[in-house]
Short mmCIF file of C-alpha atoms in Angstrom, two decimals:
data_model
loop_
_atom_site.label_atom_id
_atom_site.label_comp_id
_atom_site.label_asym_id
_atom_site.label_seq_id
_atom_site.Cartn_x
_atom_site.Cartn_y
_atom_site.Cartn_z
CA MET A 1 -86.12 18.89 -4.36
CA GLY A 2 -87.61 16.95 -1.46
CA ASP A 3 -86.95 13.63 -3.13
CA GLU A 4 -83.38 14.68 -3.87
CA LYS A 5 -82.75 15.65 -0.24
CA THR A 6 -84.34 12.44 0.94
CA GLY A 7 -82.07 10.46 -1.39
CA GLN A 8 -78.98 12.29 -0.12
CA GLY A 9 -80.03 11.61 3.46
CA LYS A 10 -80.46 7.93 2.79
CA GLN A 11 -77.10 7.85 1.05
CA LYS A 12 -75.37 9.50 4.04
CA PHE A 13 -77.19 7.15 6.40
CA MET A 14 -76.08 4.11 4.43
CA SER A 15 -72.56 5.52 4.15
CA GLY A 16 -72.45 5.96 7.92
CA ILE A 17 -73.60 2.38 8.45
CA MET A 18 -70.95 1.12 6.05
CA ASP A 19 -68.28 3.17 7.83
CA ASP A 20 -69.34 1.60 11.12
CA ILE A 21 -69.24 -1.86 9.58
CA TYR A 22 -65.77 -1.23 8.16
CA ALA A 23 -64.60 0.13 11.54
CA ILE A 24 -65.88 -2.98 13.30
CA GLN A 25 -64.26 -5.20 10.70
CA ARG A 26 -60.95 -3.34 11.04
CA LYS A 27 -61.13 -3.69 14.81
CA LYS A 28 -61.83 -7.41 14.53
CA PHE A 29 -58.97 -7.79 12.04
CA VAL A 30 -56.55 -5.93 14.32
CA VAL A 31 -57.60 -8.01 17.33
CA SER A 32 -57.23 -11.19 15.28
CA ILE A 33 -53.76 -10.28 14.04
CA CYS A 34 -52.67 -9.27 17.56
CA ALA A 35 -53.95 -12.59 18.92
CA VAL A 36 -51.85 -14.52 16.41
CA LEU A 37 -48.71 -12.39 16.86
CA LEU A 38 -48.81 -12.41 20.67
CA THR A 39 -49.39 -16.17 20.75
CA SER A 40 -46.55 -16.74 18.27
CA ALA A 41 -44.05 -14.54 20.14
CA PHE A 42 -44.81 -15.86 23.62
CA SER A 43 -42.56 -18.94 23.65
CA PRO A 44 -39.29 -17.25 22.57
CA LEU A 45 -40.01 -14.21 24.75
CA PHE A 46 -40.71 -16.42 27.76
CA LEU A 47 -37.36 -18.18 27.25
CA TYR A 48 -35.57 -14.83 27.00
CA PHE A 49 -37.22 -13.40 30.11
CA GLN A 50 -36.25 -16.52 32.09
CA ASN A 51 -32.61 -15.99 31.08
CA ALA A 52 -32.46 -12.20 30.93
CA ASP A 53 -29.58 -12.09 33.41
CA GLU A 54 -27.37 -13.96 30.92
CA ALA A 55 -28.82 -13.45 27.45
CA ARG A 56 -29.11 -10.43 25.21
CA PHE A 57 -32.38 -9.67 23.43
CA ALA A 58 -30.51 -9.84 20.12
CA GLU A 59 -30.14 -13.59 20.66
CA ILE A 60 -33.86 -14.22 20.12
CA ILE A 61 -34.55 -11.75 17.30
CA ARG A 62 -34.26 -14.46 14.63
CA PRO A 63 -36.42 -16.98 16.53
CA ILE A 64 -39.09 -14.34 17.20
CA ALA A 65 -39.10 -13.28 13.55
CA ALA A 66 -39.47 -16.92 12.48
CA CYS A 67 -42.32 -17.52 14.94
CA LEU A 68 -44.14 -14.36 13.87
CA GLY A 69 -43.75 -15.30 10.20
CA LEU A 70 -45.10 -18.77 10.95
CA GLY A 71 -48.10 -17.30 12.76
CA LEU A 72 -48.94 -14.96 9.88
CA ILE A 73 -48.68 -17.73 7.29
CA LEU A 74 -50.96 -19.96 9.34
CA PHE A 75 -53.42 -17.08 9.77
CA ILE A 76 -53.60 -16.55 6.01
CA LEU A 77 -54.11 -20.26 5.35
CA CYS A 78 -56.81 -20.53 7.99
CA TRP A 79 -58.56 -17.41 6.71
CA MET A 80 -58.74 -18.98 3.26
CA ILE A 81 -60.65 -21.86 4.88
CA PHE A 82 -62.94 -20.07 7.36
CA ARG A 83 -63.22 -16.61 5.72
CA VAL A 84 -63.71 -15.14 9.20
CA ASP A 85 -60.86 -13.23 10.84
CA GLU A 86 -61.55 -14.33 14.42
CA LYS A 87 -61.94 -18.02 13.56
CA ALA A 88 -58.78 -17.89 11.44
CA ALA A 89 -56.93 -16.28 14.35
CA THR A 90 -58.12 -18.91 16.82
CA ALA A 91 -57.13 -21.75 14.51
CA ALA A 92 -53.73 -20.18 13.71
CA ALA A 93 -53.01 -19.52 17.39
CA LEU A 94 -53.71 -23.14 18.35
CA LEU A 95 -51.61 -24.44 15.48
CA VAL A 96 -48.66 -22.20 16.25
CA LEU A 97 -48.73 -23.23 19.92
CA VAL A 98 -48.68 -26.90 18.90
CA ILE A 99 -45.90 -26.40 16.34
CA GLU A 100 -43.70 -24.37 18.71
CA ASN A 101 -44.20 -26.75 21.65
CA PHE A 102 -44.52 -30.01 19.79
CA ALA A 103 -41.67 -31.76 21.63
CA LEU A 104 -43.44 -31.22 24.96
CA LEU A 105 -46.74 -32.61 23.64
CA GLU A 106 -44.90 -35.54 22.10
CA LYS A 107 -43.24 -36.28 25.43
CA VAL A 108 -46.66 -36.47 27.10
CA LEU A 109 -47.94 -38.77 24.35
CA LEU A 110 -44.88 -41.02 24.62
CA SER A 111 -45.36 -41.34 28.36
CA VAL A 112 -48.62 -43.17 27.55
CA PHE A 113 -47.53 -44.88 24.31
CA PRO A 114 -43.74 -45.27 24.60
CA HIS A 115 -43.30 -47.30 21.40
CA LEU A 116 -44.46 -44.56 19.04
CA TYR A 117 -42.03 -42.91 16.63
CA TYR A 118 -41.90 -39.37 15.29
CA TRP A 119 -43.77 -40.31 12.11
CA HIS A 120 -46.53 -41.66 14.37
CA THR A 121 -46.72 -38.75 16.81
CA VAL A 122 -46.86 -36.00 14.16
CA PRO A 123 -50.09 -37.16 12.46
CA ILE A 124 -51.69 -38.13 15.78
CA ILE A 125 -51.10 -34.72 17.36
CA LEU A 126 -51.92 -32.73 14.22
CA VAL A 127 -55.13 -34.66 13.55
CA ALA A 128 -56.17 -34.17 17.17
CA VAL A 129 -55.56 -30.42 17.08
CA LEU A 130 -57.26 -30.03 13.68
CA HIS A 131 -60.36 -31.81 15.02
CA LEU A 132 -60.28 -29.50 18.04
CA ILE A 133 -60.04 -26.44 15.79
CA TRP A 134 -62.92 -27.64 13.60
CA LEU A 135 -65.03 -28.34 16.67
CA LEU A 136 -64.34 -24.99 18.31
CA CYS A 137 -64.79 -22.95 15.17
CA GLY A 138 -68.04 -24.78 14.47
CA LEU A 139 -69.30 -23.81 17.92
CA PHE A 140 -68.25 -20.17 17.64
CA ARG A 141 -71.10 -17.97 16.50
CA GLY A 142 -71.23 -14.23 16.13
CA ASP A 143 -69.59 -12.32 18.96
CA LEU A 144 -68.30 -15.52 20.63
CA SER A 145 -65.54 -15.93 18.05
CA SER A 146 -64.58 -12.26 18.57
CA ASP A 147 -64.48 -12.83 22.32
CA VAL A 148 -62.14 -15.81 21.91
CA ALA A 149 -59.69 -13.76 19.82
CA ALA A 150 -59.86 -10.96 22.42
CA VAL A 151 -59.21 -13.45 25.22
CA LEU A 152 -56.13 -14.75 23.37
CA CYS A 153 -54.86 -11.16 23.13
CA ILE A 154 -55.46 -10.50 26.82
CA VAL A 155 -54.00 -13.81 28.05
CA PHE A 156 -50.81 -13.91 25.97
CA GLY A 157 -50.33 -10.15 26.02
CA GLY A 158 -50.72 -10.21 29.80
CA LEU A 159 -48.31 -13.12 30.17
CA ILE A 160 -45.69 -11.32 28.07
CA VAL A 161 -46.07 -8.12 30.09
CA LEU A 162 -46.00 -10.01 33.41
CA ASN A 163 -42.90 -12.01 32.53
CA GLY A 164 -41.24 -8.92 31.10
CA ALA A 165 -41.91 -6.97 34.29
CA MET A 166 -40.51 -9.81 36.41
CA ALA A 167 -37.39 -9.87 34.21
CA MET A 168 -36.74 -6.12 34.42
CA PRO A 169 -34.52 -6.34 37.55
CA LYS A 170 -32.41 -8.99 35.77
CA ILE A 171 -32.13 -6.81 32.67
CA ALA A 172 -31.25 -3.72 34.72
CA ASN A 173 -28.64 -5.68 36.66
CA ARG A 174 -27.18 -7.04 33.45
CA ILE A 175 -26.84 -3.55 31.98
CA HIS A 176 -25.19 -2.31 35.17
CA ILE A 177 -22.72 -5.19 35.12
CA GLN A 178 -21.98 -4.59 31.44
CA HIS A 179 -20.93 -1.06 32.37
CA GLU A 180 -18.64 -2.50 35.04
CA ILE A 181 -17.15 -4.89 32.49
CA PHE A 182 -16.58 -2.02 30.07
CA ALA A 183 -14.75 -0.12 32.82
CA ALA A 184 -12.67 -3.22 33.54
CA LYS A 185 -11.77 -3.50 29.87
CA GLU A 186 -10.60 0.11 29.83
CA ALA A 187 -8.56 -0.55 32.95
CA GLU A 188 -7.02 -3.57 31.23
CA LYS A 189 -5.88 -1.38 28.35
CA GLU A 190 -4.14 0.85 30.87
CA ARG A 191 -2.60 -2.15 32.64
CA ASN A 192 -1.13 -3.38 29.39
CA LYS A 193 0.77 -0.10 28.98
CA THR A 194 2.92 -1.14 31.92
CA SER A 195 6.63 -1.16 31.13
CA GLY A 196 8.25 -4.56 31.58
CA THR A 197 10.80 -5.61 34.17
CA GLY A 198 12.26 -8.60 32.35
CA SER A 199 10.25 -11.11 34.40
CA PRO A 200 9.51 -14.61 33.05
CA ASN A 201 6.37 -15.11 30.98
CA ILE A 202 3.45 -16.92 32.63
CA TYR A 203 1.10 -19.22 30.74
CA LEU A 204 -2.19 -20.27 32.36
CA LEU A 205 -3.67 -23.11 30.28
CA ILE A 206 -7.18 -24.19 31.26
CA PHE A 207 -8.91 -27.19 29.67
CA ASP A 208 -12.58 -27.39 30.62
CA GLU A 209 -13.70 -30.73 32.11
CA TYR A 210 -10.34 -32.42 31.56
CA ALA A 211 -10.38 -35.19 34.16
CA ASN A 212 -7.38 -35.81 36.38
CA PHE A 213 -5.43 -39.08 36.24
CA PRO A 214 -7.27 -40.87 39.11
CA GLN A 215 -10.75 -40.29 37.64
CA MET A 216 -9.73 -41.63 34.24
CA GLU A 217 -8.21 -44.74 35.82
CA THR A 218 -11.20 -45.36 38.11
CA TYR A 219 -14.10 -44.75 35.75
CA TYR A 220 -12.67 -45.08 32.26
CA GLN A 221 -10.03 -47.73 32.93
CA TYR A 222 -7.63 -45.44 31.08
CA ASP A 223 -4.12 -44.73 32.28
CA ASN A 224 -3.19 -41.36 30.81
CA VAL A 225 0.40 -42.39 30.24
CA PRO A 226 1.03 -40.05 27.27
CA LEU A 227 0.42 -36.92 29.31
CA ARG A 228 1.86 -38.10 32.62
CA GLU A 229 5.12 -39.29 31.12
CA TYR A 230 5.42 -36.16 28.99
CA LEU A 231 4.92 -33.89 32.00
CA GLU A 232 7.35 -35.83 34.17
CA LYS A 233 9.97 -35.86 31.39
CA ASN A 234 9.70 -32.07 31.08
CA GLN A 235 10.04 -31.26 34.80
CA PHE A 236 6.38 -30.56 35.51
CA ASN A 237 5.19 -30.78 39.10
CA ILE A 238 1.93 -32.75 39.26
CA SER A 239 -0.76 -32.86 41.94
CA TYR A 240 -2.94 -35.97 41.95
CA THR A 241 -5.11 -35.02 44.95
CA SER A 242 -6.15 -31.43 44.25
CA ARG A 243 -9.74 -30.42 45.05
CA ASN A 244 -11.66 -27.39 43.87
CA GLU A 245 -14.67 -25.79 45.53
CA SER A 246 -17.26 -26.38 42.81
CA ARG A 247 -17.99 -28.22 39.58
CA SER A 248 -19.23 -25.03 37.94
CA THR A 249 -16.72 -23.59 35.49
CA SER A 250 -17.54 -19.93 36.04
CA VAL A 251 -17.47 -20.34 39.83
CA VAL A 252 -14.04 -22.00 39.78
CA LEU A 253 -12.49 -19.61 37.27
CA THR A 254 -13.96 -16.48 38.84
CA ASN A 255 -12.44 -17.49 42.16
CA LEU A 256 -9.18 -18.36 40.41
CA PHE A 257 -8.90 -14.91 38.83
CA CYS A 258 -9.86 -13.30 42.14
CA LEU A 259 -7.28 -15.46 43.97
CA ASP A 260 -9.89 -16.15 46.63
CA TYR A 261 -13.27 -17.80 47.13
CA VAL A 262 -15.57 -14.87 46.49
CA VAL A 263 -18.45 -16.43 44.51
CA ASP A 264 -20.63 -19.53 44.60
CA ASP A 265 -23.56 -20.83 42.55
CA SER A 266 -25.89 -18.16 43.95
CA PHE A 267 -24.15 -15.44 41.91
CA SER A 268 -25.52 -14.74 38.44
CA THR A 269 -23.42 -15.40 35.36
CA MET A 270 -23.01 -11.67 34.73
CA GLU A 271 -21.98 -10.99 38.33
CA ARG A 272 -19.31 -13.67 38.09
CA ARG A 273 -18.08 -12.26 34.83
CA ALA A 274 -17.76 -8.74 36.25
CA LEU A 275 -15.75 -10.07 39.18
CA ARG A 276 -13.52 -12.08 36.84
CA GLU A 277 -12.70 -9.01 34.77
CA GLN A 278 -11.72 -7.10 37.92
CA GLY A 279 -9.90 -10.00 39.56
CA MET A 280 -7.04 -9.50 42.00
CA LEU A 281 -4.79 -11.58 39.72
CA PHE A 282 -4.71 -8.82 37.09
CA LYS A 283 -3.98 -6.11 39.64
CA ILE A 284 -1.04 -8.10 41.02
CA MET A 285 0.24 -8.66 37.49
CA GLN A 286 0.07 -4.93 36.77
CA GLU A 287 1.81 -4.01 40.01
CA ASN A 288 4.66 -6.32 39.06
CA GLY A 289 5.14 -5.03 35.54
CA TYR A 290 3.16 -7.70 33.68
CA ARG A 291 0.83 -7.33 30.76
CA THR A 292 -2.06 -9.77 30.41
CA ARG A 293 -3.87 -11.19 27.41
CA GLY A 294 -6.81 -13.56 27.12
CA SER A 295 -9.45 -14.47 29.67
CA PHE A 296 -12.15 -16.99 30.47
CA ASP A 297 -14.33 -15.30 27.85
CA ASN A 298 -11.84 -14.69 25.09
CA PRO A 299 -8.89 -16.27 23.26
CA PRO A 300 -5.53 -14.60 23.97
CA MET A 301 -5.00 -13.42 20.40
CA GLU A 302 -7.74 -10.83 20.87
CA ASP A 303 -6.80 -7.34 22.02
CA ASP A 304 -10.19 -6.81 23.59
CA PHE A 305 -10.21 -8.51 26.99
CA SER A 306 -13.74 -9.86 26.88
CA ASP A 307 -16.31 -10.78 24.28
CA ASP A 308 -19.59 -8.89 24.44
CA THR A 309 -21.01 -10.97 21.59
CA LYS A 310 -20.75 -14.28 23.42
CA MET A 311 -24.14 -15.96 23.49
CA ALA A 312 -25.78 -17.48 26.53
CA SER A 313 -25.73 -21.25 26.35
CA THR A 314 -26.58 -24.36 28.29
CA ILE A 315 -23.99 -26.63 29.84
CA SER A 316 -23.92 -28.60 26.57
CA GLY A 317 -23.40 -25.47 24.47
CA GLU A 318 -26.94 -24.97 23.15
CA SER A 319 -28.04 -21.42 22.44
CA MET A 320 -31.56 -20.13 23.00
CA GLU A 321 -32.20 -20.49 19.28
CA ASP A 322 -31.15 -24.14 19.53
CA LEU A 323 -33.56 -24.71 22.42
CA ILE A 324 -36.46 -23.15 20.53
CA LYS A 325 -35.76 -25.35 17.50
CA GLN A 326 -35.54 -28.45 19.68
CA GLN A 327 -39.01 -27.77 21.09
CA SER A 328 -40.63 -27.30 17.68
CA ILE A 329 -42.27 -29.85 15.42
CA ALA A 330 -39.25 -29.75 13.11
CA TYR A 331 -36.74 -30.76 15.81
CA PRO A 332 -35.51 -33.92 13.96
CA PHE A 333 -34.43 -31.78 11.01
CA PHE A 334 -32.26 -29.37 13.00
CA GLN A 335 -28.71 -30.35 13.81
CA ARG A 336 -26.56 -28.23 16.05
CA ASP A 337 -23.66 -26.57 14.24
CA ILE A 338 -20.93 -28.00 16.44
CA GLY A 339 -18.34 -27.44 13.72
CA LYS A 340 -17.98 -23.82 14.85
CA HIS A 341 -17.03 -25.05 18.30
CA LEU A 342 -14.20 -27.17 16.90
CA LEU A 343 -13.06 -24.30 14.69
CA THR A 344 -12.72 -22.05 17.75
CA ILE A 345 -10.67 -24.70 19.55
CA LEU A 346 -8.37 -25.22 16.58
CA GLU A 347 -7.87 -21.49 16.02
CA LEU A 348 -6.82 -21.08 19.64
CA GLU A 349 -4.56 -24.13 19.41
CA GLU A 350 -2.97 -22.76 16.25
CA PHE A 351 -2.16 -19.51 18.00
CA MET A 352 -0.79 -21.23 21.10
CA THR A 353 1.49 -23.49 19.03
CA SER A 354 2.97 -20.67 16.93
CA PRO A 355 6.44 -19.30 17.80
CA GLU A 356 5.05 -15.80 17.22
CA MET A 357 2.90 -16.27 20.32
CA ILE A 358 5.98 -16.15 22.56
CA GLU A 359 6.69 -12.71 23.97
CA LYS A 360 10.15 -11.68 25.17
CA SER A 361 9.10 -11.25 28.83
CA ASP A 362 6.54 -9.81 31.27
CA MET A 363 3.48 -11.37 29.63
CA MET A 364 0.78 -13.44 31.29
CA THR A 365 -1.17 -15.46 28.71
CA ILE A 366 -4.49 -17.03 29.71
CA ALA A 367 -5.75 -19.64 27.27
CA TYR A 368 -9.12 -21.18 28.11
CA PHE A 369 -10.27 -24.16 26.03
CA THR A 370 -13.90 -25.33 26.25
CA PHE A 371 -12.47 -28.76 25.62
CA PRO A 372 -12.83 -31.76 26.12
CA HIS A 373 -16.10 -30.40 27.54
CA MET A 374 -19.11 -31.49 25.48
CA PRO A 375 -20.35 -31.20 22.79
CA PHE A 376 -18.38 -34.23 21.74
CA ILE A 377 -17.23 -33.45 18.21
CA VAL A 378 -14.08 -35.48 17.50
CA ASP A 379 -12.54 -38.85 18.21
CA GLU A 380 -8.99 -39.32 19.45
CA ASP A 381 -7.60 -38.74 15.94
CA GLY A 382 -9.55 -35.53 15.37
CA ASN A 383 -12.11 -37.11 13.06
CA SER A 384 -15.62 -35.68 13.31
CA ILE A 385 -18.31 -37.72 15.01
CA HIS A 386 -22.03 -37.52 14.27
CA PRO A 387 -23.84 -34.60 16.00
CA SER A 388 -26.33 -37.07 17.49
CA HIS A 389 -23.57 -38.11 19.90
CA ALA A 390 -22.68 -34.57 20.95
CA ASP A 391 -24.11 -35.09 24.46
CA ASP A 392 -23.67 -38.85 24.70
CA TRP A 393 -22.21 -39.64 28.13
CA GLU A 394 -23.70 -43.13 28.20
CA ASP A 395 -21.18 -44.39 25.68
CA LYS A 396 -17.85 -43.68 27.37
CA SER A 397 -15.96 -43.76 24.09
CA TYR A 398 -17.10 -40.25 23.10
CA TYR A 399 -15.70 -38.41 26.11
CA LEU A 400 -12.62 -40.65 26.12
CA GLY A 401 -11.92 -40.03 22.43
CA GLN A 402 -12.23 -36.26 22.80
CA TYR A 403 -10.14 -36.44 25.99
CA LYS A 404 -7.32 -38.21 24.13
CA TYR A 405 -7.46 -35.62 21.34
CA ALA A 406 -7.34 -32.81 23.92
CA THR A 407 -4.23 -34.47 25.37
CA LYS A 408 -2.53 -34.18 21.98
CA LEU A 409 -3.39 -30.47 21.88
CA ILE A 410 -1.96 -29.98 25.37
CA ILE A 411 1.33 -31.65 24.45
CA ARG A 412 1.70 -29.61 21.23
CA ILE A 413 1.08 -26.35 23.10
CA ILE A 414 3.52 -27.16 25.89
CA GLU A 415 6.18 -28.23 23.39
CA ASN A 416 5.93 -24.82 21.75
CA ILE A 417 6.11 -22.95 25.06
CA ILE A 418 8.99 -24.69 26.81
CA GLY A 419 10.84 -25.23 23.53
CA ASN A 420 10.85 -21.49 22.79
CA ASP A 421 10.55 -20.09 26.32
CA PRO A 422 12.27 -22.49 28.78
CA GLU A 423 12.40 -19.83 31.53
CA ALA A 424 8.62 -19.51 31.51
CA VAL A 425 6.11 -20.59 34.14
CA VAL A 426 3.31 -22.83 32.85
CA LEU A 427 0.19 -23.70 34.83
CA LEU A 428 -1.73 -26.56 33.23
CA MET A 429 -5.17 -26.87 34.82
CA SER A 430 -8.74 -27.94 34.38
CA ASP A 431 -11.64 -26.41 36.26
CA HIS A 432 -13.08 -29.77 37.32
CA GLY A 433 -13.22 -33.39 36.27
CA ALA A 434 -15.79 -35.16 34.15
CA ARG A 435 -19.27 -34.63 35.64
CA SER A 436 -22.22 -36.00 33.74
CA ARG A 437 -22.41 -39.63 34.82
CA SER A 438 -24.25 -40.57 38.01
CA GLU A 439 -21.43 -42.86 39.16
CA PHE A 440 -18.95 -39.98 39.40
CA THR A 441 -18.48 -38.99 43.04
CA ILE A 442 -18.35 -35.34 44.07
CA GLU A 443 -14.71 -35.82 45.03
CA MET A 444 -13.83 -37.03 41.55
CA GLN A 445 -15.89 -34.33 39.83
CA THR A 446 -14.04 -31.61 41.73
CA ASN A 447 -10.62 -33.21 41.27
CA PRO A 448 -9.00 -31.07 38.51
CA LEU A 449 -5.93 -31.54 36.43
CA ASN A 450 -3.21 -29.54 38.19
CA ALA A 451 0.39 -29.43 36.94
CA VAL A 452 3.02 -26.68 36.98
CA TYR A 453 6.23 -26.11 35.06
CA PHE A 454 8.26 -23.63 37.08
CA ARG A 455 11.28 -22.88 34.91
CA GLY A 456 12.36 -26.51 35.24
CA GLN A 457 12.46 -26.35 39.06
CA LYS A 458 10.85 -28.55 41.70
CA LEU A 459 7.76 -27.18 43.41
CA ASP A 460 5.44 -28.96 45.83
CA ILE A 461 1.82 -28.41 44.81
CA GLU A 462 0.39 -31.77 45.90
CA GLY A 463 -3.15 -31.43 47.23
CA LEU A 464 -3.42 -27.70 46.48
CA SER A 465 -6.58 -26.29 44.91
CA SER A 466 -6.30 -24.21 41.74
CA VAL A 467 -6.51 -20.97 43.74
CA ASN A 468 -3.81 -22.04 46.20
CA THR A 469 -1.61 -23.35 43.39
CA LEU A 470 -1.74 -19.97 41.68
CA ARG A 471 -1.03 -18.23 45.01
CA THR A 472 1.98 -20.51 45.51
CA ILE A 473 3.32 -19.66 42.05
CA LEU A 474 2.93 -15.92 42.59
CA ASN A 475 4.63 -16.14 45.99
CA ARG A 476 7.59 -18.00 44.52
CA LEU A 477 7.94 -15.94 41.34
CA LEU A 478 7.13 -12.45 42.62
CA GLN A 479 8.36 -12.77 46.20
CA LEU A 480 4.88 -12.24 47.62
CA ASP A 481 3.45 -13.52 50.87
CA LEU A 482 -0.06 -14.62 49.94
CA PRO A 483 -1.41 -17.08 52.52
CA MET A 484 -3.15 -20.30 51.56
CA VAL A 485 -6.94 -20.05 51.80
CA ASN A 486 -9.41 -22.68 52.97
CA VAL A 487 -11.36 -24.34 50.17
CA PRO A 488 -15.12 -24.05 50.85
CA GLN A 489 -17.66 -26.69 49.94
CA TYR A 490 -20.26 -24.90 47.88
CA ASP A 491 -23.67 -26.15 46.81
CA PHE A 492 -22.67 -28.72 44.21
CA ARG A 493 -25.14 -28.02 41.46
CA ILE A 494 -23.88 -28.34 37.92
CA GLY A 495 -23.70 -24.78 36.76
CA GLU A 496 -22.65 -23.06 33.60
CA GLY A 497 -19.94 -24.58 31.46
#
């Protein structure tokens, strides 16, 4: 009996030791996995937190999932080599950091060896990091490797929490503004129930970054005869010396819809958008029996006045997912899908050139084209150009070609409007001129296209800003008495759009 009890005691003792070993191993495994996942998720989360006032979290779900999947695959491969969780985690974390931020490391390498190509930099950087991993993992013994994995957890977990906490005011503000936008959309539905008074239709056509005649002549040696002669032939009033307050699209158009200079570059994108949706222009239209359709954020064929699914993007139209791809080791194999951009432009153009677009009366249509703004996607005949030239301002032919194609769209749209609605009022505008060459002066960059068809009548708009032009039109058409407002000189940073 004594031997039996002794044997049972030893068995329990050994079982307890094994349970402790398994618990330690599970803890090490969990720490290792957390180290890899936190390291993998840091880059996309950091980008989101930096842009939380503009971007929705949904916009980085796919990049985060891809980064986490990459981290787990690397962890499995490294574990098959080292057979130790903590060493595999350390190796995988270093590899995922290099892969996700390869473009930055390559830039540093090229600053020292500028004649290297991608097929040179990839093996150089990977061999260097693999040697570093082998060296570190060879030095790690016992608890040291566990400590390194724990440090990775603490550092990257802490950075994520810190950046998330700093972004919380932006996120809260964005949610608050979204509620304001929703309220504005509901108000717009009520405004569009207004009964008509038989007033002429108004068409506000905005072409982003469409340079005025003087800028094209000065910097592109191009006389825009097709548009100028067409406008003059069809009784348009043209201003050659207009100036706007900023070269930021959302600043100019927010102020335009507010009929006053209420925002500058210091306002967030969401704040500008909320003010646009509640602009004084729409209230005046409602008070005078007008319905409105379209906005800066949405094509006019949509019933909903703004687009909550619109993604945050850079001035050249890159989404956060695009930016993450461009920083990774696979950046040469990713091409931006600029075809969708052209499709949006052509869909809007198709609507604006259809006779069905013309309402009987009392309708204000706002059609905003992100065109000929980059990305450069077509030549003057509408043929696609290679995506590698999407941001190419150095070769003037790309902007000029897209500019000429945009001119053809403008003429087709105007032909449809005045051919089917000759009593209409048409405002043809751009937000600013071409911007992205160092030789462009501020005056030229803020010199927009500004032309008005006022039912075939003469109207002096020479030198008026976009806001004052719109005020002049409303005064003349609706018998208002809106005074002209002074055009401020804001901080001329290139902002959104």
